[in-house]
């Protein structure tokens, strides 16, 4: 193969030139691709040559002007100029090449970075002949390096903990802040998974949701509770970001962690200061107001009642004055403790200030319940409070207001309860009072009834009356309803409406109900034995129905007395059934299975759905007396009764109309084809002896 120096002829020279040109342009292209230019300084001729790429690096068109060493110095960043010049001069002097990096200022004023290398040629006399150098544009590399430097400085110095894992969640790197927070040095934790920091505080579900969010949105942020190396738990604000490369492949997860335990503690402290009484640790007035006010809208919706009890300690001032504040404080702490023990977990007891406490009782069934809680509070102070070795005789005055009867806002409720409390103080302290006088009377009366009822059965004060049930088609007395009465020692005969609801609230109905059933079934059995085979109807309240042993108890009674069950009808009111249809259905089915007859009492006052009526095993529907009252005068009532009868017929059930007081009532019912009637028109409820006479004498001449 020919060498460059082998070319001799003209053609050869041309070819050589052509070859050199090609070689040169290839060389230039290579320079452009590599961002490397070269220059030559002829020190003998004092000429400078820049390759095209050098011009481009400086931001010029190739060969835009003749290159000079001054032009070169001009485009060096002013701060680097001296250093570059020195390097050149020094290297000439020391007769060896140099290699430096420096900044340049391009034609458009922008700053770039170059790497320069230079070598010199010397003559035999030792004088420099030529300098040859390369200029490499390293701006991009420099900027990237700079960015990396900044990022790594940030990573090292930032206060947030950073942990980076691979896709298998193995930890690759953590920063100093992370080590400080977690207590783990990098070498202890790298290669492991973040699980080693898990506190066990969060359940599986929590982590499932977390990963779901990362997979869907590429990130998750929230609070977690982690465990430090020394075992201590801490709350952290955690940010997890999934990292993807430019091919959209998942490469890493970055977690940024902030220890917010202290912030949390401060928040709790501030919350406690604002909402709790520091002495007794009970909610303070602010929190109490907030809680009570928050309850009001839901009470409005549900129609339920709530009681607010305002409790003021009697003669606290004395204790404070005599024994000093320290003892006074101990006294209040003790008071808070004993009252709190008495309440249910969900009831809020608050200290409103001084020796004033307050509580609310939700979901109250009756005023009696509220009164008995107030009484219990008062009763605890009947005994002296023991603090250290001293005994303190005190008492409590309790004022009670009821939402919504007395007031509908927090402020008014407190005001009303406070007023009631003052009345207690005026009446001699140590007691409770409701805000409304009628409530006070009602409660006292109820409490008396409750007390007296307790021994009514033992004292044999209860008795039954029976109201005949007449079939106006067959013109016969086919049954009777047992109605309980109470012959009170001082008050005389009390109607069931006055004591049945109370006995239901107190639970006394269970015993009372069984007494009624026993007596009614016994009386009926006597009638049967005399050949008067009537059906007896017994009223059963929801409390009895919900009593687990009711079915067995009533079965045992019937068995003992020996009356056939298909002569015993149990009347259950429509509202009771509809309150909990499924439960009622289950019990009614059981009673039906055991052979009892069933009847829906006071029908029309509740909201039966046809759907349930169909399912109920009740044989009879008893139309409420309110529809019968005006049946002869009011077409609207008449059409309701007609509708009930039509519906009952279609369901294959019997109908009876109660409260039929007049001839007109009975006539109207007959026209509507209601064959069974009960009411004053035929008879008031009668004692069993009178009932016997009634059927003996019964002659149907009504219509
Ligand atoms: P109820 O079951 O609807 O009983 C019918 C009530 O209407 C009885 O009142 C009865 O005396 C009255 N009454 C009868 N005919 C007429 C009439 O023509 N006109 C008017 N205006 N009223 C009439 P009583 O005896 O005062 O009973 C009231 C309620 O007490 C009963 O209503 C029933 O719900 C309940 N009750 C009575 N005895 C018992 C019992 O032994 N157990 C249970 N759980 N509740 C009972
Ligand atoms: Ca009844
Ligand atoms: Ca009724």
XYZ file of C-alpha atoms and ligand atoms in Angstrom:
751
model
C 0.000 0.000 0.000
C 1.204 3.484 -0.916
C 2.417 5.807 1.772
C 1.710 9.542 1.618
C 5.338 10.323 0.865
C 5.394 7.866 -2.016
C 3.415 10.214 -4.330
C 5.768 11.710 -6.927
C 4.098 12.694 -10.200
C 1.788 15.670 -10.852
C -1.132 13.350 -11.054
C 0.141 11.824 -7.925
C 0.287 15.237 -6.324
C -3.297 15.945 -7.424
C -4.404 12.627 -6.097
C -2.463 13.366 -2.942
C -4.217 16.742 -2.571
C -7.563 15.129 -3.203
C -6.726 12.450 -0.700
C -5.636 15.015 1.841
C -8.797 17.033 1.277
C -10.933 13.971 1.914
C -8.873 13.063 4.884
C -9.107 16.630 6.149
C -12.899 16.907 5.706
C -13.306 13.572 7.489
C -11.105 14.914 10.214
C -13.210 18.089 10.450
C -16.418 16.051 10.636
C -14.939 14.018 13.389
C -13.996 17.204 15.215
C -17.536 18.561 14.890
C -19.031 15.322 16.187
C -16.717 15.229 19.169
C -16.998 18.981 19.809
C -13.243 19.144 19.575
C -11.410 21.868 17.606
C -7.710 22.255 17.135
C -5.373 25.157 16.703
C -1.805 25.725 15.647
C 0.416 28.646 16.556
C 3.460 29.079 14.351
C 5.865 30.925 16.604
C 8.395 31.508 13.857
C 5.931 32.982 11.318
C 3.680 34.299 14.103
C 0.523 32.914 12.508
C -2.364 31.253 14.260
C -4.704 28.730 12.755
C -8.104 27.712 14.221
C -10.029 24.799 12.858
C -13.714 25.383 11.998
C -14.799 23.707 15.213
C -12.820 26.187 17.318
C -14.834 28.998 15.733
C -18.068 27.096 16.400
C -17.116 26.487 20.002
C -16.654 30.234 20.428
C -19.981 30.880 18.726
C -18.670 32.099 15.358
C -19.100 31.051 11.774
C -16.039 28.999 10.663
C -13.168 31.310 9.657
C -15.316 34.397 10.358
C -12.114 36.359 11.105
C -8.419 35.668 11.205
C -7.440 33.947 14.376
C -5.096 35.717 16.748
C -3.831 34.851 20.199
C -5.467 38.084 21.471
C -8.824 37.081 19.958
C -8.417 33.770 21.778
C -7.663 35.489 25.085
C -10.626 37.829 24.513
C -13.046 34.911 24.504
C -11.799 33.421 27.671
C -13.915 34.180 30.696
C -12.308 37.253 32.343
C -11.860 35.393 35.625
C -9.978 32.533 33.912
C -7.950 34.610 31.456
C -4.852 35.034 33.618
C -4.829 31.389 34.589
C -4.965 30.302 30.915
C -2.262 32.721 29.860
C -0.049 31.665 32.770
C -0.504 28.016 31.930
C 0.588 28.649 28.344
C 3.560 30.806 29.232
C 4.661 28.458 31.996
C 4.399 25.393 29.792
C 6.517 27.096 27.079
C 9.023 27.971 29.675
C 9.094 24.508 31.156
C 8.988 22.947 27.719
C 6.142 20.602 28.339
C 2.525 20.456 27.381
C -0.392 21.440 29.510
C -3.978 20.353 30.111
C -6.504 22.740 31.639
C -10.223 23.388 31.911
C -11.653 26.895 31.808
C -14.631 28.966 30.953
C -15.172 30.823 27.685
C -17.511 33.647 26.697
C -19.171 32.979 23.367
C -19.960 35.587 20.721
C -23.521 35.884 22.108
C -22.183 36.450 25.644
C -23.124 32.998 26.968
C -20.665 31.086 29.080
C -19.307 27.661 28.156
C -16.675 25.242 29.431
C -13.731 23.896 27.464
C -10.949 21.473 28.086
C -7.674 22.431 26.456
C -4.599 20.366 25.730
C -1.430 21.765 24.227
C 1.978 20.510 23.108
C 5.015 22.489 21.812
C 7.622 21.825 19.181
C 11.130 23.120 19.730
C 13.926 23.708 17.248
C 17.385 22.214 17.568
C 18.412 25.540 19.138
C 15.891 24.831 21.873
C 13.657 27.693 20.826
C 9.909 27.045 20.528
C 8.724 26.661 16.929
C 5.100 25.703 17.173
C 2.312 25.140 19.663
C -0.498 22.732 18.764
C -3.594 22.402 20.854
C -7.102 21.037 21.064
C -10.177 22.716 22.440
C -12.894 20.391 23.668
C -16.356 21.855 24.397
C -17.339 20.224 27.706
C -20.176 22.627 28.576
C -22.882 19.945 28.698
C -20.805 17.569 30.749
C -19.913 20.385 33.141
C -23.531 21.427 33.597
C -24.560 17.842 34.231
C -21.737 17.468 36.725
C -22.818 20.648 38.404
C -26.400 19.441 38.645
C -25.232 16.174 40.110
C -23.082 18.011 42.589
C -26.004 20.176 43.680
C -28.292 17.183 43.928
C -25.832 15.194 45.976
C -25.147 18.158 48.264
C -28.882 18.563 48.731
C -29.250 14.838 49.409
C -26.486 14.962 52.018
C -27.431 18.184 53.701
C -31.240 18.238 53.619
C -33.228 17.896 56.841
C -35.728 15.476 55.336
C -34.776 11.846 55.538
C -34.383 10.213 52.144
C -34.309 6.520 51.407
C -34.019 5.049 47.936
C -34.865 1.438 47.172
C -34.747 -0.709 44.087
C -37.866 -2.225 42.589
C -37.677 -5.153 45.020
C -37.726 -2.573 47.806
C -34.211 -3.271 48.925
C -32.651 -0.143 50.361
C -29.858 1.216 48.144
C -29.014 4.483 49.806
C -30.129 6.655 52.710
C -29.018 10.140 53.664
C -27.684 11.402 56.971
C -31.038 12.856 58.026
C -32.637 9.476 57.500
C -29.994 7.757 59.620
C -30.475 10.308 62.349
C -34.263 9.888 62.341
C -34.364 6.096 62.145
C -31.262 5.432 64.209
C -29.900 3.116 61.503
C -26.461 3.771 59.950
C -26.394 3.191 56.172
C -24.360 -0.016 56.504
C -26.939 -1.453 58.912
C -29.821 -0.870 56.604
C -28.624 -1.038 53.007
C -29.790 -4.212 51.297
C -32.669 -4.643 53.758
C -36.305 -3.686 53.176
C -38.084 -0.830 54.986
C -40.054 -3.493 56.893
C -37.410 -3.455 59.615
C -38.754 -0.029 60.614
C -42.365 -1.151 60.736
C -44.065 -0.432 64.055
C -46.857 -2.928 63.603
C -49.204 -0.027 64.109
C -50.780 -0.189 60.668
C -52.741 -3.153 59.427
C -52.375 -5.021 56.171
C -55.152 -3.007 54.659
C -53.218 0.235 55.223
C -50.218 -0.996 53.248
C -52.435 -2.450 50.542
C -54.037 0.966 50.028
C -50.608 2.612 50.064
C -49.255 0.378 47.318
C -52.443 0.664 45.335
C -51.970 4.420 45.273
C -48.276 4.175 44.297
C -49.051 1.762 41.481
C -51.909 3.890 40.206
C -50.619 7.447 40.728
C -46.880 6.921 40.999
C -46.830 8.221 44.544
C -48.316 8.164 48.034
C -48.166 10.611 50.870
C -49.525 10.413 54.368
C -48.685 9.871 58.001
C -47.148 6.666 59.263
C -45.998 5.466 62.609
C -42.567 3.826 62.380
C -40.152 2.345 64.866
C -36.651 3.671 65.497
C -33.724 1.295 65.977
C -33.987 1.827 69.743
C -37.624 0.714 69.633
C -39.223 4.125 70.093
C -42.229 4.868 67.881
C -42.422 8.087 65.897
C -44.937 9.698 63.624
C -43.618 10.553 60.194
C -44.922 12.405 57.207
C -43.997 10.048 54.391
C -43.829 10.669 50.663
C -43.134 7.728 48.384
C -42.433 8.351 44.721
C -42.012 5.690 42.049
C -39.161 6.491 39.642
C -39.294 5.480 35.976
C -36.469 5.691 33.419
C -36.872 7.181 29.943
C -38.081 3.809 28.685
C -40.900 3.999 31.214
C -39.505 1.153 33.249
C -39.797 1.275 37.033
C -36.316 1.619 38.482
C -36.607 2.851 42.050
C -38.753 4.122 44.879
C -37.770 7.273 46.699
C -39.141 7.822 50.185
C -38.942 11.246 51.760
C -39.582 11.101 55.499
C -40.198 13.837 58.034
C -40.363 13.193 61.754
C -43.474 15.047 62.909
C -43.767 13.481 66.374
C -42.905 16.700 68.100
C -45.380 18.672 66.018
C -48.018 16.087 66.871
C -47.249 16.291 70.559
C -47.487 20.060 70.442
C -50.814 19.847 68.656
C -52.161 17.482 71.300
C -50.873 19.719 74.045
C -52.502 22.769 72.513
C -55.704 20.792 71.986
C -55.683 19.655 75.611
C -55.011 23.141 76.895
C -57.878 24.496 74.868
C -60.398 21.741 75.539
C -59.625 20.124 78.847
C -59.632 21.250 82.409
C -56.091 20.770 83.638
C -57.120 20.067 87.232
C -59.673 17.293 86.736
C -58.705 16.365 83.158
C -62.388 16.553 82.262
C -63.590 18.334 79.109
C -63.899 22.049 79.810
C -66.727 24.436 78.964
C -65.487 24.913 75.385
C -65.390 21.210 74.567
C -68.673 20.595 76.375
C -70.385 23.285 74.332
C -68.901 21.865 71.155
C -70.032 18.312 71.933
C -73.539 19.266 73.016
C -74.052 21.607 70.076
C -72.868 18.905 67.722
C -75.491 16.486 69.068
C -78.435 18.809 68.517
C -78.853 18.396 64.735
C -78.980 14.604 64.970
C -81.493 14.790 67.823
C -83.577 17.095 65.682
C -83.581 14.462 62.959
C -84.268 11.453 65.182
C -86.801 13.233 67.387
C -84.994 11.879 70.466
C -84.616 13.708 73.737
C -81.524 14.691 75.693
C -81.115 15.845 79.265
C -78.528 18.344 80.448
C -77.603 18.073 84.119
C -76.002 21.048 85.786
C -74.252 19.924 88.970
C -73.112 22.362 91.613
C -71.378 21.215 94.764
C -72.896 22.423 98.020
C -70.586 24.238 100.438
C -67.451 23.950 98.317
C -66.650 27.514 99.276
C -66.449 26.448 102.917
C -63.975 23.689 102.156
C -61.834 26.044 100.130
C -61.880 28.764 102.779
C -61.275 26.459 105.711
C -58.692 24.054 104.281
C -57.109 26.123 101.529
C -56.894 25.855 97.768
C -54.694 22.789 97.695
C -57.278 20.733 99.550
C -60.017 22.402 97.510
C -58.320 21.163 94.346
C -57.995 17.634 95.706
C -61.675 17.749 96.591
C -62.672 18.736 93.047
C -60.502 15.997 91.530
C -62.220 13.454 93.782
C -65.686 14.791 92.931
C -64.927 14.526 89.207
C -63.771 10.941 89.702
C -66.797 9.733 91.620
C -69.332 11.343 89.302
C -67.530 10.002 86.240
C -67.596 6.476 87.650
C -71.324 6.691 87.909
C -71.941 7.663 84.297
C -71.746 5.519 81.217
C -68.581 5.592 79.112
C -70.256 7.575 76.347
C -71.706 10.314 78.599
C -69.679 13.497 78.678
C -68.916 14.909 82.103
C -67.410 18.386 81.956
C -66.134 20.890 84.464
C -67.639 24.205 83.559
C -65.622 26.103 86.146
C -65.217 26.352 89.917
C -67.319 23.641 91.520
C -69.729 23.448 88.577
C -69.955 20.258 86.571
C -72.310 19.285 83.774
C -73.259 16.190 81.870
C -75.656 15.237 79.131
C -77.680 12.070 78.946
C -78.738 11.118 75.487
C -81.332 8.790 74.171
C -83.526 9.076 77.218
C -86.580 6.865 77.401
C -88.158 8.592 80.322
C -87.764 11.440 82.738
C -87.639 8.853 85.492
C -84.342 7.540 84.127
C -82.916 11.038 84.164
C -84.233 11.681 87.657
C -82.732 8.469 88.916
C -79.299 9.398 87.519
C -79.579 12.794 89.236
C -80.555 11.015 92.436
C -77.572 8.675 92.160
C -75.247 11.675 91.832
C -76.773 13.191 94.946
C -76.594 9.873 96.781
C -72.825 9.531 96.359
C -72.381 12.641 98.460
C -74.610 11.319 101.223
C -71.473 9.644 102.517
C -68.522 11.895 103.346
C -65.760 12.188 100.724
C -62.419 10.982 102.038
C -59.379 12.975 101.014
C -56.113 11.938 102.581
C -57.237 11.328 106.168
C -59.928 13.988 106.288
C -63.638 13.471 105.725
C -65.653 16.091 103.880
C -69.402 16.398 104.197
C -70.823 17.890 101.068
C -73.802 17.596 98.780
C -74.814 18.302 95.208
C -77.548 20.443 93.716
C -78.585 19.283 90.273
C -80.634 21.283 87.759
C -82.009 19.467 84.717
C -83.163 20.776 81.361
C -84.565 18.682 78.535
C -83.998 19.089 74.823
C -86.227 19.983 73.038
C -88.947 20.551 75.666
C -87.135 23.292 77.602
C -84.680 24.642 75.053
C -83.331 24.019 71.608
C -79.847 25.489 71.798
C -76.828 24.800 73.988
C -76.917 28.226 75.634
C -80.591 27.996 76.514
C -80.228 24.436 77.774
C -77.445 25.494 80.140
C -79.424 28.521 81.240
C -82.501 26.438 81.972
C -80.501 23.818 83.876
C -78.750 26.576 85.802
C -82.113 28.120 86.741
C -83.366 24.744 87.933
C -80.163 24.296 89.950
C -80.773 27.625 91.722
C -84.238 26.480 92.663
C -82.664 23.469 94.340
C -80.321 25.779 96.253
C -83.252 27.934 97.315
C -85.236 24.926 98.413
C -82.406 23.945 100.760
C -79.742 22.417 98.479
C -78.834 18.759 98.035
C -81.466 17.633 95.553
C -82.477 17.828 91.913
C -85.109 19.715 89.979
C -86.280 19.838 86.406
C -86.587 23.212 84.742
C -90.303 22.751 84.100
C -92.625 22.405 87.062
C -94.901 19.891 85.338
C -91.896 17.684 84.721
C -91.074 17.789 88.404
C -94.622 16.782 89.243
C -94.694 14.103 86.596
C -91.468 12.613 87.837
C -92.506 12.645 91.469
C -95.804 11.071 90.615
C -94.143 8.468 88.448
C -91.636 7.672 91.113
C -94.431 7.144 93.597
C -96.252 4.873 91.202
C -93.080 2.968 90.485
C -92.467 2.509 94.196
C -96.029 1.485 95.012
C -96.352 -0.782 92.010
C -93.427 -2.792 93.319
C -95.618 -4.305 95.996
C -99.014 -4.044 94.280
C -98.964 -7.695 93.233
C -97.908 -8.909 96.664
C -100.550 -6.785 98.319
C -103.108 -8.171 95.883
C -104.097 -4.700 94.683
C -104.382 -5.645 90.999
C -107.568 -7.036 89.525
C -108.993 -7.696 86.104
C -112.073 -6.546 84.269
C -113.386 -8.182 81.132
C -114.999 -6.366 78.265
C -117.319 -8.499 76.144
C -116.718 -8.982 72.419
C -119.883 -9.404 70.415
C -120.514 -10.948 67.007
C -123.356 -8.898 65.530
C -124.031 -11.447 62.772
C -124.337 -14.518 64.983
C -125.676 -12.243 67.727
C -123.543 -13.783 70.434
C -120.848 -12.936 72.962
C -117.851 -14.862 71.621
C -115.053 -13.404 73.705
C -113.752 -10.935 76.237
C -110.723 -8.694 76.651
C -108.909 -8.772 79.978
C -108.072 -5.249 81.226
C -105.984 -4.723 84.310
C -106.846 -2.291 87.107
C -105.027 -1.252 90.234
C -106.823 -0.655 93.461
C -104.348 1.708 95.089
C -104.547 2.005 98.902
C -104.794 5.785 98.898
C -105.488 6.782 95.300
C -108.337 4.381 94.618
C -108.675 2.562 91.293
C -105.956 3.572 88.812
C -106.459 3.071 85.039
C -103.844 1.042 83.182
C -102.904 4.033 80.991
C -101.374 5.576 84.101
C -99.248 2.682 85.265
C -98.686 0.351 82.304
C -96.270 2.772 80.527
C -94.321 3.232 83.778
C -94.199 -0.481 84.415
C -92.880 -0.905 80.884
C -90.100 1.575 81.528
C -89.109 -0.017 84.797
C -89.461 -3.569 83.585
C -92.147 -4.324 86.164
C -94.450 -5.186 83.245
C -92.843 -8.635 82.991
C -94.114 -9.766 86.344
C -97.330 -7.813 86.019
C -98.001 -9.253 82.542
C -97.594 -12.801 83.751
C -99.902 -12.101 86.665
C -102.561 -10.806 84.210
C -102.133 -13.810 81.915
C -102.396 -16.261 84.795
C -105.499 -14.626 86.242
C -107.213 -14.173 82.843
C -106.498 -17.733 81.746
C -107.648 -19.046 85.119
C -110.937 -17.057 84.978
C -111.554 -18.220 81.438
C -110.918 -21.830 82.388
C -113.592 -21.475 85.116
C -116.017 -20.130 82.487
C -115.220 -23.022 80.172
C -115.785 -25.452 83.000
C -119.223 -23.925 83.351
C -119.818 -24.466 79.630
C -119.285 -20.848 78.563
C -116.598 -21.333 75.961
C -115.455 -17.788 75.192
C -112.141 -16.592 73.841
C -110.046 -14.464 76.195
C -107.905 -11.619 74.808
C -104.818 -10.631 76.741
C -102.806 -7.486 76.026
C -99.096 -8.110 75.592
C -96.643 -5.234 75.618
C -93.486 -5.076 73.506
C -91.285 -5.417 76.583
C -92.933 -8.753 77.340
C -92.680 -9.858 73.747
C -88.964 -9.137 73.699
C -88.392 -11.046 76.903
C -86.608 -14.257 76.008
C -88.642 -16.408 78.387
C -92.067 -14.967 77.560
C -93.137 -17.707 75.139
C -92.144 -20.497 77.530
C -93.681 -18.733 80.523
C -97.079 -18.235 78.936
C -97.066 -21.791 77.610
C -96.298 -23.087 81.093
C -99.220 -21.080 82.504
C -101.694 -22.404 79.933
C -100.483 -25.962 80.499
C -100.750 -25.632 84.232
C -104.278 -24.264 84.102
C -105.276 -26.501 81.235
C -107.027 -24.074 78.888
C -106.837 -24.813 75.168
C -104.579 -22.283 73.476
C -106.970 -21.648 70.624
C -109.158 -19.887 73.195
C -106.349 -17.504 74.143
C -105.811 -14.466 71.951
C -102.785 -12.223 72.452
C -103.280 -8.579 71.463
C -100.173 -6.768 70.321
C -100.326 -3.160 69.170
C -99.511 -2.296 65.595
C -96.852 0.260 66.603
C -95.038 -2.350 68.677
C -94.947 -4.768 65.791
C -93.776 -2.178 63.294
C -90.945 -0.930 65.521
C -88.999 -4.070 64.795
C -90.940 -6.081 62.288
C -88.469 -8.897 61.777
C -88.067 -9.615 65.459
C -91.830 -9.369 66.051
C -92.481 -11.663 63.113
C -90.196 -14.290 64.565
C -91.840 -14.225 68.007
C -95.374 -14.057 66.609
C -94.645 -17.049 64.409
C -93.435 -18.943 67.443
C -96.585 -18.069 69.428
C -98.710 -19.037 66.433
C -96.884 -22.347 66.193
C -97.620 -22.992 69.859
C -101.327 -22.585 69.143
C -102.191 -19.093 70.406
C -104.507 -16.743 68.519
C -103.020 -13.371 67.654
C -104.538 -9.958 67.061
C -103.120 -6.609 65.944
C -104.353 -4.004 68.415
C -104.974 -0.286 67.735
C -104.774 -0.930 64.023
C -104.543 2.201 61.870
C -102.358 4.177 64.266
C -99.099 2.670 63.072
C -97.692 2.384 59.603
C -98.098 -1.202 58.545
C -96.936 -2.133 55.147
C -99.167 -4.549 53.309
C -96.123 -6.610 52.656
C -95.611 -7.358 56.337
C -99.295 -7.696 57.136
C -99.429 -10.543 54.677
C -96.633 -12.338 56.488
C -97.953 -11.832 60.033
C -99.629 -14.936 61.500
C -102.271 -12.746 63.167
C -105.830 -13.923 62.742
C -107.500 -10.661 63.708
C -107.123 -6.958 63.059
C -108.547 -4.660 65.728
C -109.544 -1.293 64.312
C -108.476 1.505 66.656
C -111.272 3.266 68.481
C -110.255 6.668 67.064
C -111.684 5.605 63.675
C -114.903 4.343 65.234
C -115.555 7.475 67.280
C -117.034 9.476 64.352
C -117.758 6.653 61.965
C -121.460 7.559 61.710
C -120.744 11.238 61.038
C -117.409 11.431 59.280
C -117.278 9.921 55.762
C -113.483 10.069 55.827
C -113.294 7.809 58.907
C -115.883 5.572 57.368
C -113.853 5.109 54.221
C -110.740 4.310 56.262
C -112.625 1.607 58.138
C -114.051 0.327 54.844
C -110.533 0.159 53.413
C -109.199 -1.700 56.452
C -112.056 -4.192 56.238
C -111.528 -4.734 52.500
C -107.831 -5.246 53.035
C -108.407 -7.661 55.941
C -110.862 -9.643 53.817
C -108.364 -9.910 50.999
C -105.712 -11.139 53.429
C -108.168 -13.593 54.973
C -108.119 -11.924 58.384
C -110.932 -11.145 60.827
C -111.801 -7.596 61.835
C -113.071 -6.272 65.147
C -113.932 -2.638 65.880
C -113.177 -1.389 69.399
C -114.687 1.675 71.083
C -118.156 1.151 69.679
C -120.105 3.362 72.025
C -123.437 3.989 70.341
C -126.177 2.337 68.357
C -125.103 4.478 65.381
C -121.535 3.198 65.597
C -122.711 -0.386 65.552
C -125.144 0.288 62.710
C -122.413 1.932 60.619
C -120.082 -1.019 61.275
C -122.811 -3.487 60.317
C -123.319 -1.686 57.014
C -119.579 -1.969 56.372
C -119.877 -5.693 57.098
C -117.744 -5.590 60.221
C -119.223 -8.427 62.210
C -117.245 -8.156 65.451
C -117.665 -5.289 67.850
C -116.394 -4.304 71.294
C -117.348 -1.195 73.235
C -119.450 0.608 75.799
C -122.546 0.153 73.634
C -122.679 -3.482 74.646
C -120.789 -3.228 77.890
C -118.090 -1.546 79.890
C -115.327 -3.813 81.197
C -116.812 -5.986 83.942
C -115.606 -7.995 86.903
C -115.697 -11.708 86.112
C -118.874 -12.311 88.164
C -120.662 -9.496 86.349
C -119.373 -10.822 83.034
C -120.966 -14.174 83.788
C -124.265 -12.450 84.431
C -123.826 -10.416 81.254
C -123.557 -13.460 79.045
C -126.309 -15.256 80.873
C -128.670 -12.349 80.254
C -127.384 -11.435 76.787
C -130.143 -10.850 74.332
C -129.179 -9.328 71.059
C -131.690 -6.627 70.291
C -129.326 -3.925 69.134
C -130.562 -3.392 65.632
P -106.678 -1.165 74.770
O -106.008 -2.480 74.656
O -106.908 -0.433 73.509
O -107.941 -1.430 75.573
C -109.128 -0.829 75.298
C -109.345 0.339 76.159
O -110.488 1.050 75.706
C -109.648 -0.011 77.613
O -109.160 1.008 78.427
C -111.161 0.027 77.641
O -111.703 0.265 78.921
C -111.440 1.186 76.734
N -112.757 1.098 76.128
C -113.542 0.015 75.960
N -114.696 0.333 75.323
C -114.617 1.661 75.087
C -115.520 2.586 74.441
O -116.595 2.255 73.957
N -115.089 3.871 74.389
C -113.908 4.295 74.918
N -113.598 5.556 74.824
N -113.067 3.449 75.513
C -113.407 2.136 75.589
P -108.334 0.685 79.675
O -108.889 -0.478 80.370
O -108.146 1.941 80.413
O -106.996 0.213 79.072
C -106.186 1.140 78.465
C -105.046 0.456 77.822
O -104.203 -0.106 78.803
C -105.417 -0.678 76.925
O -105.808 -0.221 75.709
C -104.174 -1.464 76.897
O -103.299 -0.941 75.928
C -103.591 -1.216 78.265
N -103.822 -2.387 79.086
C -104.897 -2.684 79.813
N -104.711 -3.846 80.442
C -103.507 -4.306 80.110
C -102.729 -5.464 80.428
O -103.146 -6.361 81.160
N -101.493 -5.588 79.879
C -101.018 -4.641 79.053
N -99.813 -4.813 78.534
N -101.697 -3.535 78.716
C -102.926 -3.378 79.239
Ca -106.299 -4.318 73.664
Ca -107.017 -1.040 71.496
